[in-house]
CSV table of C-alpha atoms in Angstrom, one decimal:
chain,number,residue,atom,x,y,z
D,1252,UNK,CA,69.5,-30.4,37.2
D,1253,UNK,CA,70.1,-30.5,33.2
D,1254,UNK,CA,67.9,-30.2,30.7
D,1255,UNK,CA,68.1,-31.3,26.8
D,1256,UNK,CA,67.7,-28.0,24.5
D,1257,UNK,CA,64.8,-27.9,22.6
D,1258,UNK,CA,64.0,-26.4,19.0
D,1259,UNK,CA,64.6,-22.7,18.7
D,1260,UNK,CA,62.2,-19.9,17.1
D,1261,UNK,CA,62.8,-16.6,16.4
D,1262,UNK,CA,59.5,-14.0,17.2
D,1263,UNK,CA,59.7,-10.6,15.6
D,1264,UNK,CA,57.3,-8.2,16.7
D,1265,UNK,CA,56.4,-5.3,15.1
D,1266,UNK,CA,54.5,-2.8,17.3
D,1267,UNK,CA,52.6,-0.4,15.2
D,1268,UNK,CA,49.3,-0.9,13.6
D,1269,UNK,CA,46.6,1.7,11.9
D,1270,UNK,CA,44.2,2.1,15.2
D,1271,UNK,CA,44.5,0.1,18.4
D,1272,UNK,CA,41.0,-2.3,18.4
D,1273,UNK,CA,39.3,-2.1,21.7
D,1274,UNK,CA,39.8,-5.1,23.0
D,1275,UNK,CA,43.4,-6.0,22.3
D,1276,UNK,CA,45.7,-5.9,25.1
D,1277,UNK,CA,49.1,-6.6,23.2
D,1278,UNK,CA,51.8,-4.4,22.7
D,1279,UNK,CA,50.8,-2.2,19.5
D,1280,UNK,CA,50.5,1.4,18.7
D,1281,UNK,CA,48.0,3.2,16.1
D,1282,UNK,CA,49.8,5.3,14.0
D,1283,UNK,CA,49.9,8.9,14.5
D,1284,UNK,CA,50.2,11.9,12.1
D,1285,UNK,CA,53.9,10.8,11.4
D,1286,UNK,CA,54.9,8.0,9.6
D,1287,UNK,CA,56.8,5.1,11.8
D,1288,UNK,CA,60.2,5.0,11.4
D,1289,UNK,CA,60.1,1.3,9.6
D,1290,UNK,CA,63.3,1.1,7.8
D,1291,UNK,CA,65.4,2.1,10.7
D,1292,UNK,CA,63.6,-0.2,13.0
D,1293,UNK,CA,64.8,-2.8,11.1
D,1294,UNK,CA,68.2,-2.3,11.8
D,1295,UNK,CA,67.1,-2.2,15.9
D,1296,UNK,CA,65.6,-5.5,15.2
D,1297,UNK,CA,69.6,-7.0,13.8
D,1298,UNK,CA,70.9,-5.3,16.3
D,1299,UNK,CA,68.6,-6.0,19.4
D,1300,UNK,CA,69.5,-9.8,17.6
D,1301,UNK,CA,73.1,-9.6,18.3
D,1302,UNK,CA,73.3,-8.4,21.5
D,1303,UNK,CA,71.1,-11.6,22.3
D,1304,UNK,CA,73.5,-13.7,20.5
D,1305,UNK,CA,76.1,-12.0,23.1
D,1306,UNK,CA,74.4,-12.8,26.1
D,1307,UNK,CA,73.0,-16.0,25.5
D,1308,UNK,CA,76.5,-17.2,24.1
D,1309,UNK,CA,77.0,-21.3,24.4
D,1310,UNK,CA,73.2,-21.3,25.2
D,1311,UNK,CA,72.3,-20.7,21.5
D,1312,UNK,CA,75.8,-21.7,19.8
D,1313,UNK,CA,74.9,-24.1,16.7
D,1314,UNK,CA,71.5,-24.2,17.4
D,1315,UNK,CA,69.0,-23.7,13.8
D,1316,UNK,CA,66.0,-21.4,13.7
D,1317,UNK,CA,63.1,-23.9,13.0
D,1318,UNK,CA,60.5,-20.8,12.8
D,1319,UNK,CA,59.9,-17.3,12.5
D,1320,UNK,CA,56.9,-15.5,13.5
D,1321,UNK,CA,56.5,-11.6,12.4
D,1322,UNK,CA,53.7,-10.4,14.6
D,1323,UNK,CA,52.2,-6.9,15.8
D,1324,UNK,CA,51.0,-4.7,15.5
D,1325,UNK,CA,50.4,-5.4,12.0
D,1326,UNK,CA,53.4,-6.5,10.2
D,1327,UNK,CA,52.1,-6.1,7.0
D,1328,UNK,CA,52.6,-2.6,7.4
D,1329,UNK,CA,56.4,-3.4,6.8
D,1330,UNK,CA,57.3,-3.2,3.2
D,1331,UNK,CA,58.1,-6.6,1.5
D,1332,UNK,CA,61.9,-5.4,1.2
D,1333,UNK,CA,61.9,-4.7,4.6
D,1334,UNK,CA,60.9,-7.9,5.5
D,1335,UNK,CA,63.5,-9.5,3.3
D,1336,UNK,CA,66.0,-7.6,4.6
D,1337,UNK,CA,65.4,-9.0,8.1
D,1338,UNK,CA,65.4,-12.4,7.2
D,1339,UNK,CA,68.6,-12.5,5.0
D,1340,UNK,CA,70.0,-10.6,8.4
D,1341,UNK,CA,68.6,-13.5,10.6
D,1342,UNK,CA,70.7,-16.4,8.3
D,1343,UNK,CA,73.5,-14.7,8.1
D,1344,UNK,CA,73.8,-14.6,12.3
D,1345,UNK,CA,71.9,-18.2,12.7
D,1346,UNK,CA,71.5,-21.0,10.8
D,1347,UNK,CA,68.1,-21.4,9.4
D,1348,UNK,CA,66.6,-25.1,9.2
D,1349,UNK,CA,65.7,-25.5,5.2
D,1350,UNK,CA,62.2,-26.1,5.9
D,1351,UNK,CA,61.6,-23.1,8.6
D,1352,UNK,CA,58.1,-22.1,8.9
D,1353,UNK,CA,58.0,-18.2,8.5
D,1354,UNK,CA,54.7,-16.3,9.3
D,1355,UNK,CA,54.0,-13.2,8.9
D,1356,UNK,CA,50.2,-11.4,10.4
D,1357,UNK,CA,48.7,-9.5,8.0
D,1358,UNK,CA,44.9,-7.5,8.2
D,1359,UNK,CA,42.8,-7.4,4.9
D,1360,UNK,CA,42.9,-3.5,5.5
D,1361,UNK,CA,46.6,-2.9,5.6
D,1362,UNK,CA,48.0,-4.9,2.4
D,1363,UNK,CA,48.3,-3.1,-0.5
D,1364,UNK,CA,47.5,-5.3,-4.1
D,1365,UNK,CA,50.1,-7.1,-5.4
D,1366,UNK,CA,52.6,-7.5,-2.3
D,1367,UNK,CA,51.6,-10.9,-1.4
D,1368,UNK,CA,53.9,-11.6,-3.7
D,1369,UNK,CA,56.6,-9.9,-2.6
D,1370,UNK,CA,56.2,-11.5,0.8
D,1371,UNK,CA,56.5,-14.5,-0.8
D,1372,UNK,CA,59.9,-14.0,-2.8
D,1373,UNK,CA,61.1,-12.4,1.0
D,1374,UNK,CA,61.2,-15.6,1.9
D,1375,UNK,CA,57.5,-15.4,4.5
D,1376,UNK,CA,56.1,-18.9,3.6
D,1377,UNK,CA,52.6,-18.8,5.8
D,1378,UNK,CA,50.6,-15.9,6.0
D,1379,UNK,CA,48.1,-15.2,9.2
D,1380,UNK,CA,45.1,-13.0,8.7
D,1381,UNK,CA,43.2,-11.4,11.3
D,1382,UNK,CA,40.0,-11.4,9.9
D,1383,UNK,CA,37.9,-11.6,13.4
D,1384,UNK,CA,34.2,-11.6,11.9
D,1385,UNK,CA,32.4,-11.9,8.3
D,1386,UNK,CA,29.8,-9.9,9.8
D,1387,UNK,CA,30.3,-6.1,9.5
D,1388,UNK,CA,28.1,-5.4,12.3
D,1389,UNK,CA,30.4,-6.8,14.2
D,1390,UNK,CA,33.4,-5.8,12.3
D,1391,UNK,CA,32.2,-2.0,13.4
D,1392,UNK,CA,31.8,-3.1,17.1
D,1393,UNK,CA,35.2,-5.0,17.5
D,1394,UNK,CA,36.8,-1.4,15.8
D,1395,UNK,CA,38.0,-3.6,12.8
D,1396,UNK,CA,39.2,-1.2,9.7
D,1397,UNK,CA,37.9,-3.8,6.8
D,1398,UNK,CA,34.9,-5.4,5.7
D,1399,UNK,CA,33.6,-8.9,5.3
D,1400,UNK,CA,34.0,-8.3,1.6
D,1401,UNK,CA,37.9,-6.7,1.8
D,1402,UNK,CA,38.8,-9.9,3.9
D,1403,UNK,CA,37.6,-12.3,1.4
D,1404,UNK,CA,39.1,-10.4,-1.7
D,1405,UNK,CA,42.6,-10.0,0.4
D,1406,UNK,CA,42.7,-14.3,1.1
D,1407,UNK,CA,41.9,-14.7,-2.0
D,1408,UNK,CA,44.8,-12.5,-3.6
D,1409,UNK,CA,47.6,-14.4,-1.1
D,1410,UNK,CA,46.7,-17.2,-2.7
D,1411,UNK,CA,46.6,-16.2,-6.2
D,1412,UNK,CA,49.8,-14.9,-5.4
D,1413,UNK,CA,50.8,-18.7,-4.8
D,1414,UNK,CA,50.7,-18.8,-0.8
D,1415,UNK,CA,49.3,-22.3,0.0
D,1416,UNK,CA,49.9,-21.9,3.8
D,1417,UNK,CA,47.5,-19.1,5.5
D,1418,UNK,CA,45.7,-19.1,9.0
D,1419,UNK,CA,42.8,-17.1,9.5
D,1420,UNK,CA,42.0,-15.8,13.0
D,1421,UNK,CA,38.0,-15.7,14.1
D,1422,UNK,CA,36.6,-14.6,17.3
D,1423,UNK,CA,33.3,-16.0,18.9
D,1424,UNK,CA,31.1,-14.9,21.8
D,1425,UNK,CA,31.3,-11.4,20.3
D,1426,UNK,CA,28.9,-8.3,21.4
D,1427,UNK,CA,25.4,-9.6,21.5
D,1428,UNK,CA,26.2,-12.7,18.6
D,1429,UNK,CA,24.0,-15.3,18.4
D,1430,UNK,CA,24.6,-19.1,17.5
D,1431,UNK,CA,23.9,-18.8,14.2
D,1432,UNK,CA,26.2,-15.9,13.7
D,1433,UNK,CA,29.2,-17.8,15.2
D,1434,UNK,CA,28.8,-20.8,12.5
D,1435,UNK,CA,27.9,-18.1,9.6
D,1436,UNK,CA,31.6,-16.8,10.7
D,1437,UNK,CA,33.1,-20.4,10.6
D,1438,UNK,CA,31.3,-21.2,7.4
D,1439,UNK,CA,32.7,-17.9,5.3
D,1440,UNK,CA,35.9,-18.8,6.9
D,1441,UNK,CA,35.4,-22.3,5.5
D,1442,UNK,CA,34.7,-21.4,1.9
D,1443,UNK,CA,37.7,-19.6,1.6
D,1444,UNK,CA,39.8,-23.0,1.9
D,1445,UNK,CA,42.4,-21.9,4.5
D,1446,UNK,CA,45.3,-24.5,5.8
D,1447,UNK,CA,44.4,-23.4,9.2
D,1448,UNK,CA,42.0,-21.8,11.6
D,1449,UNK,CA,42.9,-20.2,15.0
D,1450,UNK,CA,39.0,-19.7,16.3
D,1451,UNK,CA,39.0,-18.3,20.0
D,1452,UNK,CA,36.9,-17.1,22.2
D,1453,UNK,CA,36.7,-12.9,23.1
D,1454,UNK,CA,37.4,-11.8,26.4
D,1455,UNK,CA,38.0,-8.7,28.4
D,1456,UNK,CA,41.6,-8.1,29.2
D,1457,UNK,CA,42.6,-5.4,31.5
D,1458,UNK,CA,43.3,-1.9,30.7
D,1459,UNK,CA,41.4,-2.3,27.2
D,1460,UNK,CA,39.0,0.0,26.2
D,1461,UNK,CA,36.5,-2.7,26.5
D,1462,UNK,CA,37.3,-3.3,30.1
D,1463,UNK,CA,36.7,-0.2,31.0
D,1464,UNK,CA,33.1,0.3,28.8
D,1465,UNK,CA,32.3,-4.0,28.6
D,1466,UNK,CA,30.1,-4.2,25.9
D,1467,UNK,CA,27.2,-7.1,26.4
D,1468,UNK,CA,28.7,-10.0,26.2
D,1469,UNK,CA,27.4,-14.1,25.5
D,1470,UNK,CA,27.1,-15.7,28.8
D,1471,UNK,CA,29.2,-18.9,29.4
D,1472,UNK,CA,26.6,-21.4,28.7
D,1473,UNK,CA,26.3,-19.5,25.5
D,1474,UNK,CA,29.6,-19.1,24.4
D,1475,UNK,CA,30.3,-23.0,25.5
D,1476,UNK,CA,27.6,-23.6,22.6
D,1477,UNK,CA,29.3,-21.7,20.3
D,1478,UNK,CA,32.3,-23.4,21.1
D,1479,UNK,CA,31.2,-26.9,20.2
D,1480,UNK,CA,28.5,-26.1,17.4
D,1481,UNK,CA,32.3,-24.3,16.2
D,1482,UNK,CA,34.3,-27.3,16.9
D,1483,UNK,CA,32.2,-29.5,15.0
D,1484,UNK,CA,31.6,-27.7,12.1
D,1485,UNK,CA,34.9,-27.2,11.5
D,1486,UNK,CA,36.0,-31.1,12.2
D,1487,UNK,CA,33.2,-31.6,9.6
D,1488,UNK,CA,35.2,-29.7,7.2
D,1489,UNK,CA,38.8,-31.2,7.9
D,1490,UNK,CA,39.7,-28.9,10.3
D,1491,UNK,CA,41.3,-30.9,13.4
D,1492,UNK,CA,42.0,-29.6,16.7
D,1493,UNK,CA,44.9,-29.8,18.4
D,1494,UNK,CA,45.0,-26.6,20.4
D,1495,UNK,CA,42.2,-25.2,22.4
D,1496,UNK,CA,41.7,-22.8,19.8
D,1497,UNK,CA,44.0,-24.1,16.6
D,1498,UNK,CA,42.6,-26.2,14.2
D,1499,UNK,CA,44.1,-27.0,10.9
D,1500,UNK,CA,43.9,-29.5,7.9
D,1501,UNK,CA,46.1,-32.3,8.3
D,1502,UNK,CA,50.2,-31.3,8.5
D,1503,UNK,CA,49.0,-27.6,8.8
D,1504,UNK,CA,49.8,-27.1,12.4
D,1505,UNK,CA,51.6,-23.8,13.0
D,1506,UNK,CA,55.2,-25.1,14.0
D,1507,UNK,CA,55.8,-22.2,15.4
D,1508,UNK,CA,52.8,-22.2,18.2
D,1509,UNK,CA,53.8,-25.6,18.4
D,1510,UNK,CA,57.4,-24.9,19.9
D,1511,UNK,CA,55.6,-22.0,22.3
D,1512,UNK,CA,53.1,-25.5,23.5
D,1513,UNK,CA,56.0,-27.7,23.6
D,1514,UNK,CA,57.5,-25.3,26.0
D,1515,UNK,CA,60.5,-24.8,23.3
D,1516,UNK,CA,62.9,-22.4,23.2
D,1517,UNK,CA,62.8,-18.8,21.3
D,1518,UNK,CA,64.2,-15.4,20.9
D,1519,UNK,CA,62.4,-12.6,20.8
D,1520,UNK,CA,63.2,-9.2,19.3
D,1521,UNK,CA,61.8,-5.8,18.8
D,1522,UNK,CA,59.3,-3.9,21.1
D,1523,UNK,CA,57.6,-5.6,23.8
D,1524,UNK,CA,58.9,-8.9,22.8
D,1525,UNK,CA,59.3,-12.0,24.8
D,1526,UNK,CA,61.7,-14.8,24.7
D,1527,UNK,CA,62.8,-17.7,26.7
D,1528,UNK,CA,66.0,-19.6,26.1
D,1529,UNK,CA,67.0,-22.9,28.0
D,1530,UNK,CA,70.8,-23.9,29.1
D,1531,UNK,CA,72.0,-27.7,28.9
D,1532,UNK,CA,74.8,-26.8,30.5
D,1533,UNK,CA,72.8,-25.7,33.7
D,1534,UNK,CA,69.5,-26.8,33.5
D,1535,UNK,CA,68.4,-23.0,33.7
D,1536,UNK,CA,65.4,-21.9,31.8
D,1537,UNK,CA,65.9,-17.6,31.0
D,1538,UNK,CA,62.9,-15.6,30.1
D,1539,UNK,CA,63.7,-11.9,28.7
D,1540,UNK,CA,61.3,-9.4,27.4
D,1541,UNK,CA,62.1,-6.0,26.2
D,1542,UNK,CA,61.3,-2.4,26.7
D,1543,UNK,CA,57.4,-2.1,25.0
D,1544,UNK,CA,57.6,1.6,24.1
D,1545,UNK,CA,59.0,1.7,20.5
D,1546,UNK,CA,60.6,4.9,21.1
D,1547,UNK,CA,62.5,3.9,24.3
D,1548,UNK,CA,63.2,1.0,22.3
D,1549,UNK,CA,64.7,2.9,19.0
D,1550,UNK,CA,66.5,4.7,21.6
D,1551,UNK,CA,68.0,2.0,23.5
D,1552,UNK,CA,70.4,1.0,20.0
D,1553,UNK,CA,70.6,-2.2,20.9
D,1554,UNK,CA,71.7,-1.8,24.4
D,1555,UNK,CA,70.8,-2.8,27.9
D,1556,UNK,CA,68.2,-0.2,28.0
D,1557,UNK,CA,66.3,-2.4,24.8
D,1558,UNK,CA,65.7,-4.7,27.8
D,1559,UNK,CA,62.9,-4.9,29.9
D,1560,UNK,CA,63.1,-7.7,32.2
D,1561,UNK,CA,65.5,-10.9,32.3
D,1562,UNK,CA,65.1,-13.3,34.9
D,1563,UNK,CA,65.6,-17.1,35.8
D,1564,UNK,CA,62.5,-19.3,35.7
D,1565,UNK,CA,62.3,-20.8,39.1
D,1566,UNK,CA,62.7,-24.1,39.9
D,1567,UNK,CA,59.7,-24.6,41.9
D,1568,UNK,CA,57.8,-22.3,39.3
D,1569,UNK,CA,58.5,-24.3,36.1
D,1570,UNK,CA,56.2,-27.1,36.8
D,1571,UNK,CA,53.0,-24.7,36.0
D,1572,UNK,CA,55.1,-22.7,33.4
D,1573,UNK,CA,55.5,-26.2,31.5
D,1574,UNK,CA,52.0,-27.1,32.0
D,1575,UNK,CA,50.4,-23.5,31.3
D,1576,UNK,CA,51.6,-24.4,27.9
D,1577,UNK,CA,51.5,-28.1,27.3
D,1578,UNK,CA,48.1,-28.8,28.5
D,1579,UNK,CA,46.3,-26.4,25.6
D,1580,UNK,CA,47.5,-29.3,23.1
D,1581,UNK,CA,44.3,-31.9,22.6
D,1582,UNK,CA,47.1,-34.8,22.4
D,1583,UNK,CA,48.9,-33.3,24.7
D,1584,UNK,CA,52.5,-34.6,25.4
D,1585,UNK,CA,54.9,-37.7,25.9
D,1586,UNK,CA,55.4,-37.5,29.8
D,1587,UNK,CA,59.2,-37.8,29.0
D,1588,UNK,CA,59.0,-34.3,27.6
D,1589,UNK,CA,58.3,-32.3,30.8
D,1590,UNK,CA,61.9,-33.6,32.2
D,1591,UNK,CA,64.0,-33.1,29.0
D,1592,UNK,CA,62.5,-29.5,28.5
D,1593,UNK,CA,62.6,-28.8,32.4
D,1594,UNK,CA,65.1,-31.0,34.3
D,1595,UNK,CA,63.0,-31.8,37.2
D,1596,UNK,CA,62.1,-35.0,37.6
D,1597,UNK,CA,59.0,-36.7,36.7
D,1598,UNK,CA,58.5,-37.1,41.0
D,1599,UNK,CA,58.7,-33.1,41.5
D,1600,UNK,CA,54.7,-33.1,39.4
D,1601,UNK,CA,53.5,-36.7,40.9
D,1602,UNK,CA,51.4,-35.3,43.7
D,1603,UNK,CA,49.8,-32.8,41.3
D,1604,UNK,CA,49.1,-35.6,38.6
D,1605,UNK,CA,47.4,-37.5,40.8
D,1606,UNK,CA,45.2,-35.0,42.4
D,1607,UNK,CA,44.1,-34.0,38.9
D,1608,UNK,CA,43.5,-37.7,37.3
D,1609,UNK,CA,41.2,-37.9,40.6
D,1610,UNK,CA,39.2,-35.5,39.6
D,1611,UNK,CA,38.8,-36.7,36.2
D,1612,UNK,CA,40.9,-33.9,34.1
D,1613,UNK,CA,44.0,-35.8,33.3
D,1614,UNK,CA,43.5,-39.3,31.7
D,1615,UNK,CA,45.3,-41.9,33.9
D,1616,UNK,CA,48.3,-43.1,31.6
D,1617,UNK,CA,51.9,-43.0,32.4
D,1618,UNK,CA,53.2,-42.2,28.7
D,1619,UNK,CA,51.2,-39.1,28.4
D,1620,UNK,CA,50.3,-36.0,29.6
D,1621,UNK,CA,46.8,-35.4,28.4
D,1622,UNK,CA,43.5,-33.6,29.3
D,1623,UNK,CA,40.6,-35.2,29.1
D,1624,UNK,CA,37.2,-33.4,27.9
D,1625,UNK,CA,36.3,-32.4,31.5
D,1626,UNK,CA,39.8,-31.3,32.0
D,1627,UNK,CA,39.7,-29.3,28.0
D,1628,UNK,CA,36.3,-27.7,29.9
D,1629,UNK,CA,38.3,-27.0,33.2
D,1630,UNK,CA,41.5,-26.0,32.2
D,1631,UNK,CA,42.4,-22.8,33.9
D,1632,UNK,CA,41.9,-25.0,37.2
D,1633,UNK,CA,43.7,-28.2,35.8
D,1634,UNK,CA,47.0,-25.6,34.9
D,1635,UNK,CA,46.4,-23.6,38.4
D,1636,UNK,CA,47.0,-27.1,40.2
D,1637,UNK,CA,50.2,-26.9,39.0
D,1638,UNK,CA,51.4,-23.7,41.1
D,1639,UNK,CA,54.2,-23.9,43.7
């Protein structure tokens, strides 16, 4: 089995953030009565990298960063010269492609005035804003730390601070939100001119505070209306999608989401964070995720105890793997892709393909892999069909 190596990103993650929301399960920590020890976790962050450049060795050899995505946590509680100092550690251990994407997440209630700029010289092109709601009602509910009016004054000062490149993340289906309130959240979103929108839906993920207290929720049928009245409106306004939840003006995508979709290969450092590297040598594909404390990981220095798991990908398991990613793109893929970026051939899926073109959720076409808008609807059981 061999395998062509895809592009290569680089995800940073930076785990602490000013109070934990109720309904996010990722790895972040609300600060405590002590301030987090952010320069020195910068220097965990270069050196978790090298010790990755050790193990992966010929793996990663010559191969360019083509993104790099700083997320939390909120980032933005980094200093810009923090920042910086990561990223002029990063090109001097990898080459950087000239045109890299770099994003960095940001929340309107933890940027102080005047250091968008200072983002900016650092060398973070695209900016990502969680912003969630324009309504703060809802703001309150979703334990969000600004208001409608701070998220709108903070977009605006990225871009008078010259960012032309800035996502803003909305949630729909929120506690006891209407219709209305869903578009008035897409609208205010609108007015602010963003390059891209990443509108999804909110759910209860385990061991969250909401899971454990569910506050009352849209039904399906409800949140599936919100979904399209969304999708239109924002189609209306030049906003295409090409993700289940990504839509953006035109050559605004988010390269680095992209490469995740693409099932593309990436490195991740810093607490909690994932990565998954490919070998052309082999045809193996490597996932590795490290320790989530950030303590235990401060501790670790860079060593084998900064790792939390490292495994080989399965043969028999990539098939779904490839598709759990692929199949969220509203073009989907060439069908040539799932052997270069897997090394199974295109036989190993055919059974599965046809099952689901059957059924109507795959369009019938032999250069593409594609979902069709039964199969968009559908999607968790289009991917599941996948499974060994």
């Amino acid at each position: 089995m061999s395998l062509i190596a895809p592009p290569l990103s680089l995800y940073v993650h930076m785990p602490w953030c000013v109070k934990k929301c109720p309904y996010c399960d990722f790895n972040s920590h609300g600060l405590r009565s002590e301030s987090p020890p952010y320069a020195a976790y910068i220097d965990h962050l270069l050196a978790d990298l090298d010790a990755d450049l050790r193990d992966f060795g010929e793996a990663i050899q010559g191969r360019s960063i083509i993104s790099v995505f700083f997320g939390g946590g909120t980032p933005s509680l980094f200093a810009p010269e923090l920042v910086e100092r990561l990223l002029d550690g990063v090109r001097q251990r990898l080459p950087m492609a000239s045109d890299a994407e770099v994003t960095l997440e940001t929340n309107p209630g933890t940027v102080e005035h005047g250091r968008f700029d200072g983002y900016l010289a650092a060398g973070v092109n695209r900016l990502s804003f969680g912003i969630q709601s324009f309504d703060d009602a809802k703001l309150k509910r979703l334990g969000r730390i600004h208001s409608a009016g701070e998220a709108e004054a903070a977009v605006k000062s990225a871009q008078d601070a010259g960012y032309r490149n800035i996502n803003l993340d909305l949630m729909y289906a929120l506690p006891e939100q209407q219709l209305d309130g869903a578009l008035g959240d897409v609208e205010r979103a609108i007015a602010l001119a963003p390059t891209h929108i990443s509108h999804y839906q909110l759910t209860l993920e385990p061991n969250t505070a909401f899971a454990a207290n569910p506050p009352p929720l849209p039904d399906d049928d409800h949140a599936w209306a919100m979904q399209e009245a969304c999708e239109a409106h924002l189609a209306a306004a030049g906003y295409g999608q090409y993700e289940i939840s990504a839509y953006a003006q035109r050559d605004k995508r988010c390269e680095h989401n992209l490469n995740y979709w693409r099932f593309g290969d990436y490195l991740g450092i810093g607490a909690g964070a994932h990565g998954k590297i490919s070998a052309s040598a082999d045809g193996s594909v490597r996932r590795r995720w490290k320790t989530r404390l950030p303590r235990a990981y401060l501790d670790a220095s860079g060593g084998a105890a900064r790792i939390g798991g490292d495994s080989m990908v399965p043969a028999d398991e990539l098939p779904f793997e490839y598709m759990l990613n692929a199949l969220r793109l509203i073009d989907g893929v060439p069908a040539g892709d799932f052997a270069e970026r897997t090394g199974l051939p295109a036989s190993s899926i055919a059974p599965a393909l046809t099952q689901a073109q059957a059924k109507g959720w795959l369009e019938d076409r032999p250069d593409r892999l594609k979902t069709t808008a039964l199969g968009q609807r559908f999607l968790n059981d289009v991917i599941a069909s996948f499974l060994a």
